[in-house]
Amino acid sequence: MALEETSPNPLRAAQQEIRKAVQALNLDPIVADLLSEPQRFVEVSFPVKMDDGSTRVFKGYRSQHNNALGPFKGGIRFHPEVNADEVKALSIWMSLKCAVLGLPLGGGKGGVKCNPKELSRRELEELSRAYVRSIAQVIGPEKDVPAPDVYTNPQVMAWMADEFSSLNGYNTFGVITGKPLEIGGSAGRSEATGRGCVFAIREACARLSIPLQNATVAVQGFGNAGSVVARLLHEMGARIIAVTDSTGGAYRSEGIDPISLLEFKQQTGSVKGAPGTTPLSNEQLFALECDIIIPAALENAITAAVAEDIRARIIAEAANGPTTPEADKILEDKGVLVIPDILANAGGVTVSYFEWVQNLTNYYWTEEEVNRRLEEMMVRAFQDVYQMHLDKKVSMRDAAYMVAVNRIAGAMKVRGWV
Ligand code: GLU
């Protein structure tokens, strides 16, 4: 989905929400000023030799938002619509996400403006290595630790870890997370965003007395997060009635088997046309009569117009920034429980944190151990946010921002920054 010029600016939305939290917490407004911009923003441009012999110049960014709680942490996005404000917003959300989960990490984010679907494997490797060379001075296990995001994956992380290790002169696996298992990746990392989201959904359903057995679910986006959420919820007895991706959608009122759907998508490149399903658009998906909707694609999927039509009881934001501030207000008035991105999709960075700890100690955990600790941290974070939501009578998003901003502000205060 393209982010058009007229789309709401996610950076403005994040800044507004931070200001609101700072006011609600009665903190010094300087905290909001400080959290509204990254501490450091790096813009790079670098050449890549293409297969046809030509050279192309690509633009990349790394936003280091805040490191009061620990090293900057956050993914790298490869997408044609990547831009400076988007990367800044995403880095703010990383700081907040790490704080909500109680991780000793700050927030960062990177991006390269490119269309990875049009690059050959060799071009993608060249681009990944060139980007890392251009930001190598500002990243490192104790400084800033990247990870995967939209259209990047463990293989891209492996090339980047390898390039950084070459520059450094020794294996430096702790520089990046989301790596393949062969070179210091963590068990459970590839599924962590989806699995963490499912823990949050389970907690929300329990609070609202919605049984997961037979609960009806619609998933927008069938990538790393959406496909895992769909599969795990299906395993727990929920009914996945609709799935869309960037090319189209699939609907089946009796429920779709997410494993067959993933196989179909891997073969054809799309969920559209999967056997036994009828096509449906994103607009139709959001307007479905169902219990839970999971936006798992890009920013600004739920605009005010979309929110008007929503009939679900829970929205779990597996994507970053899928709901615009106007839409948020409409959903709040309707009484829809929105599990905000900085809580709902924090499972990814939580297991990235575990991966980093394993790299630094060079001692590796089993998948059971990883999943057990992930569950413990997600349940605790959900409870912290839910309690704030009840105590202060604010939305779950406002509550999550308040929990996060309070923790970051506490660290900044003792460090003498504010
Ligand atoms: N890109 C993911 C996110 O937005 C994961 C970041 C990480 O693991 O550092 O949360």
Short mmCIF file of C-alpha atoms and ligand atoms in Angstrom, two decimals:
data_model
loop_
_atom_site.label_atom_id
_atom_site.label_comp_id
_atom_site.label_asym_id
_atom_site.label_seq_id
_atom_site.Cartn_x
_atom_site.Cartn_y
_atom_site.Cartn_z
CA MET A 1 0.00 0.00 0.00
CA ALA A 2 1.49 3.35 -1.01
CA LEU A 3 1.81 6.20 1.44
CA GLU A 4 0.52 9.13 -0.55
CA GLU A 5 1.47 12.77 -0.05
CA THR A 6 -1.90 13.34 1.55
CA SER A 7 -1.48 10.49 4.05
CA PRO A 8 -1.32 11.51 7.70
CA ASN A 9 2.28 11.98 8.77
CA PRO A 10 3.17 9.27 11.31
CA LEU A 11 5.86 11.50 12.85
CA ARG A 12 3.30 14.19 13.71
CA ALA A 13 1.03 11.51 15.18
CA ALA A 14 3.81 10.11 17.38
CA GLN A 15 4.83 13.60 18.54
CA GLN A 16 1.24 14.52 19.44
CA GLU A 17 0.75 11.32 21.37
CA ILE A 18 4.00 11.88 23.31
CA ARG A 19 2.94 15.42 24.24
CA LYS A 20 -0.39 14.09 25.47
CA ALA A 21 1.36 11.49 27.65
CA VAL A 22 3.79 14.06 29.07
CA GLN A 23 0.86 16.31 30.03
CA ALA A 24 -1.16 13.45 31.53
CA LEU A 25 1.86 12.42 33.60
CA ASN A 26 2.51 16.01 34.70
CA LEU A 27 6.08 15.85 33.46
CA ASP A 28 8.26 18.78 32.42
CA PRO A 29 7.34 19.70 28.78
CA ILE A 30 11.06 19.50 27.99
CA VAL A 31 10.60 15.71 28.07
CA ALA A 32 8.19 16.00 25.13
CA ASP A 33 10.59 18.31 23.27
CA LEU A 34 13.41 15.85 23.72
CA LEU A 35 11.33 12.81 22.69
CA SER A 36 9.85 14.54 19.63
CA GLU A 37 13.05 14.29 17.57
CA PRO A 38 15.79 11.68 17.25
CA GLN A 39 19.02 12.34 19.17
CA ARG A 40 20.85 11.68 15.92
CA PHE A 41 19.65 11.22 12.36
CA VAL A 42 21.96 9.88 9.67
CA GLU A 43 21.15 10.18 5.98
CA VAL A 44 23.35 8.30 3.54
CA SER A 45 23.55 7.69 -0.16
CA PHE A 46 25.63 4.95 -1.69
CA PRO A 47 26.29 3.27 -5.06
CA VAL A 48 25.35 -0.29 -5.98
CA LYS A 49 26.55 -2.08 -9.13
CA MET A 50 23.52 -3.57 -10.84
CA ASP A 51 23.46 -6.84 -12.82
CA ASP A 52 23.20 -5.00 -16.15
CA GLY A 53 26.52 -3.25 -15.50
CA SER A 54 25.02 0.11 -14.54
CA THR A 55 25.49 1.78 -11.16
CA ARG A 56 22.55 3.03 -9.12
CA VAL A 57 22.62 5.37 -6.15
CA PHE A 58 20.37 4.48 -3.21
CA LYS A 59 19.27 6.62 -0.30
CA GLY A 60 19.26 5.26 3.24
CA TYR A 61 18.61 6.49 6.77
CA ARG A 62 19.33 5.55 10.36
CA SER A 63 17.40 7.35 13.08
CA GLN A 64 18.75 7.06 16.63
CA HIS A 65 15.86 8.32 18.67
CA ASN A 66 16.70 7.87 22.34
CA ASN A 67 19.26 5.83 24.29
CA ALA A 68 18.44 6.80 27.86
CA LEU A 69 17.55 3.19 28.71
CA GLY A 70 20.23 1.43 26.63
CA PRO A 71 21.69 1.14 23.11
CA PHE A 72 19.47 2.23 20.21
CA LYS A 73 17.51 -0.74 18.87
CA GLY A 74 15.28 -1.23 15.87
CA GLY A 75 14.82 -2.68 12.44
CA ILE A 76 15.83 -1.76 8.90
CA ARG A 77 13.11 -1.38 6.29
CA PHE A 78 13.61 -1.84 2.54
CA HIS A 79 10.65 -0.24 0.77
CA PRO A 80 10.02 2.15 -2.15
CA GLU A 81 8.13 4.57 0.14
CA VAL A 82 10.79 4.85 2.88
CA ASN A 83 11.32 8.50 3.83
CA ALA A 84 12.95 10.52 6.61
CA ASP A 85 9.79 11.26 8.62
CA GLU A 86 8.63 7.67 8.45
CA VAL A 87 11.98 6.39 9.75
CA LYS A 88 11.96 8.99 12.53
CA ALA A 89 8.44 7.99 13.59
CA LEU A 90 9.36 4.32 13.53
CA SER A 91 12.41 5.07 15.72
CA ILE A 92 10.22 6.88 18.27
CA TRP A 93 7.92 3.88 18.42
CA MET A 94 10.96 1.64 19.03
CA SER A 95 11.99 3.68 22.10
CA LEU A 96 8.45 3.46 23.43
CA LYS A 97 8.12 -0.24 22.60
CA CYS A 98 11.32 -1.16 24.43
CA ALA A 99 10.21 0.93 27.42
CA VAL A 100 6.73 -0.66 27.56
CA LEU A 101 8.35 -4.08 27.68
CA GLY A 102 10.87 -2.96 30.28
CA LEU A 103 13.86 -3.75 28.03
CA PRO A 104 17.23 -2.08 28.75
CA LEU A 105 17.27 -0.68 25.21
CA GLY A 106 16.58 2.59 23.46
CA GLY A 107 14.95 3.14 20.08
CA GLY A 108 16.28 3.40 16.55
CA LYS A 109 15.22 2.59 13.01
CA GLY A 110 16.74 2.41 9.57
CA GLY A 111 15.51 2.28 6.03
CA VAL A 112 16.62 2.15 2.43
CA LYS A 113 14.41 3.54 -0.31
CA CYS A 114 14.34 0.66 -2.79
CA ASN A 115 12.07 -2.01 -4.18
CA PRO A 116 13.58 -5.32 -3.06
CA LYS A 117 11.08 -7.22 -5.22
CA GLU A 118 12.84 -5.82 -8.30
CA LEU A 119 16.37 -6.63 -7.15
CA SER A 120 18.25 -9.84 -7.88
CA ARG A 121 19.73 -11.74 -4.96
CA ARG A 122 23.19 -10.43 -5.81
CA GLU A 123 21.95 -6.84 -6.02
CA LEU A 124 20.16 -7.23 -2.69
CA GLU A 125 23.36 -8.52 -1.07
CA GLU A 126 25.39 -5.64 -2.52
CA LEU A 127 22.82 -3.11 -1.32
CA SER A 128 22.70 -4.63 2.19
CA ARG A 129 26.49 -4.58 2.52
CA ALA A 130 26.81 -1.06 1.09
CA TYR A 131 24.18 0.29 3.49
CA VAL A 132 25.98 -1.24 6.48
CA ARG A 133 29.32 0.20 5.34
CA SER A 134 27.73 3.62 5.17
CA ILE A 135 26.33 3.48 8.72
CA ALA A 136 29.09 1.34 10.27
CA GLN A 137 30.50 4.26 12.28
CA VAL A 138 27.30 4.72 14.25
CA ILE A 139 26.20 1.11 14.89
CA GLY A 140 27.66 -1.62 17.12
CA PRO A 141 26.63 -4.00 19.91
CA GLU A 142 26.95 -1.28 22.57
CA LYS A 143 25.75 1.58 20.34
CA ASP A 144 22.92 0.73 18.02
CA VAL A 145 21.65 -2.73 17.12
CA PRO A 146 19.56 -3.08 13.92
CA ALA A 147 17.18 -5.93 13.06
CA PRO A 148 14.71 -6.94 10.33
CA ASP A 149 11.63 -4.92 9.42
CA VAL A 150 9.37 -4.71 6.34
CA TYR A 151 10.98 -6.62 3.40
CA THR A 152 14.21 -7.47 5.21
CA ASN A 153 14.90 -10.95 6.60
CA PRO A 154 17.49 -13.18 8.33
CA GLN A 155 19.55 -13.48 5.12
CA VAL A 156 19.83 -9.69 4.85
CA MET A 157 20.84 -9.59 8.53
CA ALA A 158 23.51 -12.25 7.84
CA TRP A 159 25.08 -10.16 5.05
CA MET A 160 25.03 -7.11 7.26
CA ALA A 161 26.54 -8.95 10.27
CA ASP A 162 29.23 -10.36 7.96
CA GLU A 163 30.05 -6.97 6.47
CA PHE A 164 30.25 -5.32 9.88
CA SER A 165 32.43 -8.18 11.20
CA SER A 166 34.84 -7.74 8.26
CA LEU A 167 35.14 -4.03 8.94
CA ASN A 168 35.63 -4.66 12.64
CA GLY A 169 38.23 -7.39 12.15
CA TYR A 170 36.39 -10.00 14.25
CA ASN A 171 32.98 -11.67 14.48
CA THR A 172 30.58 -9.15 15.93
CA PHE A 173 27.28 -10.99 15.95
CA GLY A 174 25.82 -8.73 18.64
CA VAL A 175 25.70 -5.83 16.15
CA ILE A 176 22.44 -7.01 14.63
CA THR A 177 19.55 -9.30 15.58
CA GLY A 178 17.15 -11.43 13.58
CA LYS A 179 20.13 -13.36 12.16
CA PRO A 180 19.96 -16.96 10.91
CA LEU A 181 20.53 -19.58 13.63
CA GLU A 182 23.89 -20.58 12.08
CA ILE A 183 25.49 -17.26 13.03
CA GLY A 184 24.04 -16.40 16.41
CA GLY A 185 20.36 -15.99 15.66
CA SER A 186 17.96 -16.86 18.45
CA ALA A 187 15.54 -19.74 18.45
CA GLY A 188 12.03 -18.32 18.19
CA ARG A 189 13.04 -14.93 16.72
CA SER A 190 11.44 -15.36 13.30
CA GLU A 191 8.02 -16.00 14.85
CA ALA A 192 8.40 -13.67 17.83
CA THR A 193 6.40 -10.68 16.56
CA GLY A 194 3.42 -12.87 15.72
CA ARG A 195 3.70 -14.97 18.87
CA GLY A 196 3.96 -11.90 21.11
CA CYS A 197 0.92 -10.40 19.40
CA VAL A 198 -1.05 -13.57 20.10
CA PHE A 199 -0.16 -13.39 23.81
CA ALA A 200 -1.48 -9.81 23.85
CA ILE A 201 -4.67 -10.86 22.03
CA ARG A 202 -5.18 -13.73 24.48
CA GLU A 203 -4.85 -11.33 27.44
CA ALA A 204 -7.28 -8.84 25.85
CA CYS A 205 -9.83 -11.58 25.10
CA ALA A 206 -9.64 -12.77 28.71
CA ARG A 207 -10.33 -9.22 30.01
CA LEU A 208 -13.31 -8.82 27.63
CA SER A 209 -14.59 -12.39 28.19
CA ILE A 210 -14.27 -13.29 24.49
CA PRO A 211 -13.47 -17.00 24.12
CA LEU A 212 -10.68 -17.56 21.58
CA GLN A 213 -12.34 -20.82 20.59
CA ASN A 214 -14.34 -19.93 17.44
CA ALA A 215 -13.50 -16.22 17.71
CA THR A 216 -13.63 -14.72 14.21
CA VAL A 217 -10.47 -13.03 12.96
CA ALA A 218 -9.48 -10.90 9.95
CA VAL A 219 -5.82 -10.28 9.12
CA GLN A 220 -4.59 -7.43 6.90
CA GLY A 221 -1.06 -8.27 5.71
CA PHE A 222 0.28 -11.81 5.38
CA GLY A 223 4.02 -11.32 5.90
CA ASN A 224 6.23 -12.24 8.82
CA ALA A 225 3.82 -10.95 11.48
CA GLY A 226 0.39 -11.55 9.91
CA SER A 227 1.00 -15.11 8.75
CA VAL A 228 2.31 -16.19 12.17
CA VAL A 229 -0.55 -14.54 14.09
CA ALA A 230 -3.05 -16.25 11.77
CA ARG A 231 -1.44 -19.65 12.21
CA LEU A 232 -1.15 -19.45 16.00
CA LEU A 233 -4.70 -18.16 16.47
CA HIS A 234 -5.97 -20.91 14.17
CA GLU A 235 -4.11 -23.47 16.35
CA MET A 236 -5.85 -21.99 19.40
CA GLY A 237 -9.26 -22.63 17.83
CA ALA A 238 -10.03 -19.19 16.37
CA ARG A 239 -11.51 -18.90 12.87
CA ILE A 240 -9.48 -16.88 10.33
CA ILE A 241 -12.24 -15.65 8.04
CA ALA A 242 -10.30 -13.12 5.95
CA VAL A 243 -6.74 -12.33 4.92
CA THR A 244 -5.47 -9.62 2.58
CA ASP A 245 -1.97 -8.81 1.32
CA SER A 246 -0.56 -6.09 -0.93
CA THR A 247 -2.00 -7.84 -4.00
CA GLY A 248 -5.54 -8.79 -2.91
CA GLY A 249 -7.55 -10.77 -0.41
CA ALA A 250 -9.20 -14.08 0.48
CA TYR A 251 -12.45 -14.61 2.40
CA ARG A 252 -14.13 -17.73 3.72
CA SER A 253 -16.79 -17.51 6.42
CA GLU A 254 -16.14 -21.08 7.67
CA GLY A 255 -12.47 -20.23 8.21
CA ILE A 256 -9.25 -20.42 6.19
CA ASP A 257 -6.38 -22.80 6.99
CA PRO A 258 -3.42 -20.40 7.32
CA ILE A 259 -0.85 -23.10 6.58
CA SER A 260 -2.39 -23.95 3.17
CA LEU A 261 -2.82 -20.24 2.52
CA LEU A 262 0.87 -19.59 3.19
CA GLU A 263 1.84 -22.41 0.82
CA PHE A 264 -0.47 -20.91 -1.82
CA LYS A 265 1.09 -17.49 -1.32
CA GLN A 266 4.60 -18.91 -1.54
CA GLN A 267 3.71 -20.53 -4.87
CA THR A 268 1.73 -17.71 -6.46
CA GLY A 269 2.99 -14.58 -4.68
CA SER A 270 -0.50 -13.69 -3.45
CA VAL A 271 -3.30 -14.83 -1.11
CA LYS A 272 -5.80 -13.88 -3.79
CA GLY A 273 -7.46 -16.82 -5.52
CA ALA A 274 -6.65 -19.37 -2.80
CA PRO A 275 -8.86 -22.48 -3.27
CA GLY A 276 -12.24 -22.25 -1.53
CA THR A 277 -11.98 -18.50 -0.87
CA THR A 278 -13.64 -15.50 -2.47
CA PRO A 279 -11.68 -12.31 -3.20
CA LEU A 280 -12.03 -9.30 -0.92
CA SER A 281 -10.52 -5.83 -0.63
CA ASN A 282 -8.92 -4.17 2.39
CA GLU A 283 -12.00 -1.96 2.81
CA GLN A 284 -14.21 -5.04 2.90
CA LEU A 285 -11.90 -6.75 5.36
CA PHE A 286 -12.02 -3.90 7.85
CA ALA A 287 -15.82 -3.69 7.61
CA LEU A 288 -16.34 -7.39 8.38
CA GLU A 289 -18.49 -8.52 11.26
CA CYS A 290 -15.83 -10.28 13.36
CA ASP A 291 -14.28 -10.32 16.83
CA ILE A 292 -10.66 -9.41 16.12
CA ILE A 293 -8.92 -7.47 13.33
CA ILE A 294 -5.15 -7.59 12.98
CA PRO A 295 -3.60 -4.86 10.81
CA ALA A 296 -0.22 -6.39 9.98
CA ALA A 297 1.02 -4.32 7.01
CA LEU A 298 2.04 -0.66 6.92
CA GLU A 299 1.16 2.69 8.45
CA ASN A 300 -2.19 4.46 7.96
CA ALA A 301 -4.23 1.38 7.06
CA ILE A 302 -7.06 2.45 9.39
CA THR A 303 -8.10 5.96 8.45
CA ALA A 304 -11.18 7.75 9.83
CA ALA A 305 -13.28 6.47 6.90
CA VAL A 306 -12.15 2.89 7.53
CA ALA A 307 -12.72 3.23 11.30
CA GLU A 308 -16.34 4.29 10.74
CA ASP A 309 -17.07 0.88 9.23
CA ILE A 310 -15.24 -1.24 11.81
CA ARG A 311 -17.44 -3.65 13.76
CA ALA A 312 -14.77 -5.76 15.47
CA ARG A 313 -14.32 -5.69 19.25
CA ILE A 314 -10.53 -5.88 19.35
CA ILE A 315 -7.88 -4.46 17.06
CA ALA A 316 -4.38 -5.82 17.60
CA GLU A 317 -1.77 -3.70 15.84
CA ALA A 318 0.84 -6.15 14.57
CA ALA A 319 2.00 -3.41 12.17
CA ASN A 320 3.65 -0.18 13.28
CA GLY A 321 1.38 2.87 13.14
CA PRO A 322 -1.60 1.33 11.29
CA THR A 323 -4.20 3.63 12.89
CA THR A 324 -4.36 7.39 12.28
CA PRO A 325 -5.14 9.69 15.25
CA GLU A 326 -8.58 10.53 13.79
CA ALA A 327 -9.39 6.85 13.40
CA ASP A 328 -8.20 6.23 16.95
CA LYS A 329 -10.73 8.70 18.30
CA ILE A 330 -13.58 7.03 16.37
CA LEU A 331 -12.58 3.59 17.62
CA GLU A 332 -12.34 4.83 21.19
CA ASP A 333 -15.84 6.35 20.99
CA LYS A 334 -17.15 3.07 19.60
CA GLY A 335 -15.61 1.14 22.50
CA VAL A 336 -13.27 -0.96 20.34
CA LEU A 337 -10.29 -2.17 22.37
CA VAL A 338 -7.15 -1.25 20.42
CA ILE A 339 -4.00 -3.07 21.53
CA PRO A 340 -1.50 -0.46 20.36
CA ASP A 341 1.50 -1.31 18.17
CA ILE A 342 4.06 -0.45 20.85
CA LEU A 343 2.58 -3.28 22.94
CA ALA A 344 1.02 -5.63 20.38
CA ASN A 345 4.07 -6.06 18.14
CA ALA A 346 6.78 -5.74 20.80
CA GLY A 347 7.41 -9.51 20.81
CA GLY A 348 9.85 -9.05 17.92
CA VAL A 349 12.16 -6.68 19.70
CA THR A 350 11.79 -8.64 22.94
CA VAL A 351 13.26 -11.75 21.33
CA SER A 352 15.81 -9.51 19.58
CA TYR A 353 16.83 -8.46 23.08
CA PHE A 354 17.15 -12.15 24.03
CA GLU A 355 19.24 -12.73 20.88
CA TRP A 356 21.56 -9.86 21.78
CA VAL A 357 21.94 -11.18 25.36
CA GLN A 358 22.79 -14.63 23.95
CA ASN A 359 25.36 -13.10 21.56
CA LEU A 360 27.01 -11.10 24.33
CA THR A 361 27.20 -14.10 26.67
CA ASN A 362 27.80 -16.61 23.85
CA TYR A 363 25.39 -19.03 25.52
CA TYR A 364 22.26 -20.12 23.63
CA TRP A 365 18.77 -20.92 24.89
CA THR A 366 16.21 -23.46 23.71
CA GLU A 367 13.10 -22.32 21.83
CA GLU A 368 10.97 -23.33 24.84
CA GLU A 369 13.05 -21.06 27.06
CA VAL A 370 12.76 -18.16 24.60
CA ASN A 371 8.98 -18.58 24.25
CA ARG A 372 8.47 -18.92 27.99
CA ARG A 373 10.36 -15.69 28.70
CA LEU A 374 8.57 -13.93 25.84
CA GLU A 375 5.20 -14.92 27.27
CA GLU A 376 6.19 -13.74 30.74
CA MET A 377 7.30 -10.34 29.43
CA MET A 378 4.30 -9.83 27.13
CA VAL A 379 1.83 -10.73 29.88
CA ARG A 380 3.52 -8.39 32.34
CA ALA A 381 3.61 -5.52 29.82
CA PHE A 382 -0.04 -6.07 28.90
CA GLN A 383 -0.97 -5.97 32.58
CA ASP A 384 1.01 -2.73 33.17
CA VAL A 385 -0.74 -1.02 30.24
CA TYR A 386 -4.17 -2.41 31.07
CA GLN A 387 -3.85 -1.22 34.66
CA MET A 388 -2.92 2.29 33.50
CA HIS A 389 -5.91 2.16 31.10
CA LEU A 390 -8.24 1.33 34.01
CA ASP A 391 -6.64 3.65 36.60
CA LYS A 392 -6.47 6.74 34.37
CA LYS A 393 -9.53 5.93 32.26
CA VAL A 394 -7.59 6.45 29.04
CA SER A 395 -7.37 4.38 25.85
CA MET A 396 -4.91 1.50 25.70
CA ARG A 397 -2.75 3.60 23.35
CA ASP A 398 -2.63 6.54 25.74
CA ALA A 399 -1.94 4.12 28.58
CA ALA A 400 0.95 2.45 26.71
CA TYR A 401 2.48 5.84 25.88
CA MET A 402 2.16 6.87 29.52
CA VAL A 403 3.87 3.70 30.79
CA ALA A 404 6.67 4.11 28.22
CA VAL A 405 7.22 7.85 28.50
CA ASN A 406 7.29 7.59 32.28
CA ARG A 407 10.06 4.99 32.17
CA ILE A 408 12.17 6.88 29.61
CA ALA A 409 11.65 10.16 31.49
CA GLY A 410 12.75 8.45 34.72
CA ALA A 411 15.99 7.33 33.08
CA MET A 412 16.58 10.74 31.52
CA LYS A 413 16.01 12.39 34.90
CA VAL A 414 18.51 10.28 36.85
CA ARG A 415 21.01 10.74 34.01
CA GLY A 416 20.60 14.48 34.41
CA TRP A 417 19.24 15.14 30.91
CA VAL A 418 16.02 16.79 32.06
N1 GLU B 1 11.29 -4.25 13.21
C1 GLU B 1 10.72 -4.80 14.41
C2 GLU B 1 9.86 -3.77 15.10
O1 GLU B 1 9.36 -2.84 14.49
C3 GLU B 1 11.76 -5.45 15.32
C4 GLU B 1 12.84 -4.55 15.79
C5 GLU B 1 13.96 -5.29 16.53
O2 GLU B 1 13.88 -6.49 16.69
O3 GLU B 1 14.90 -4.62 16.94
O4 GLU B 1 9.58 -3.87 16.27
#
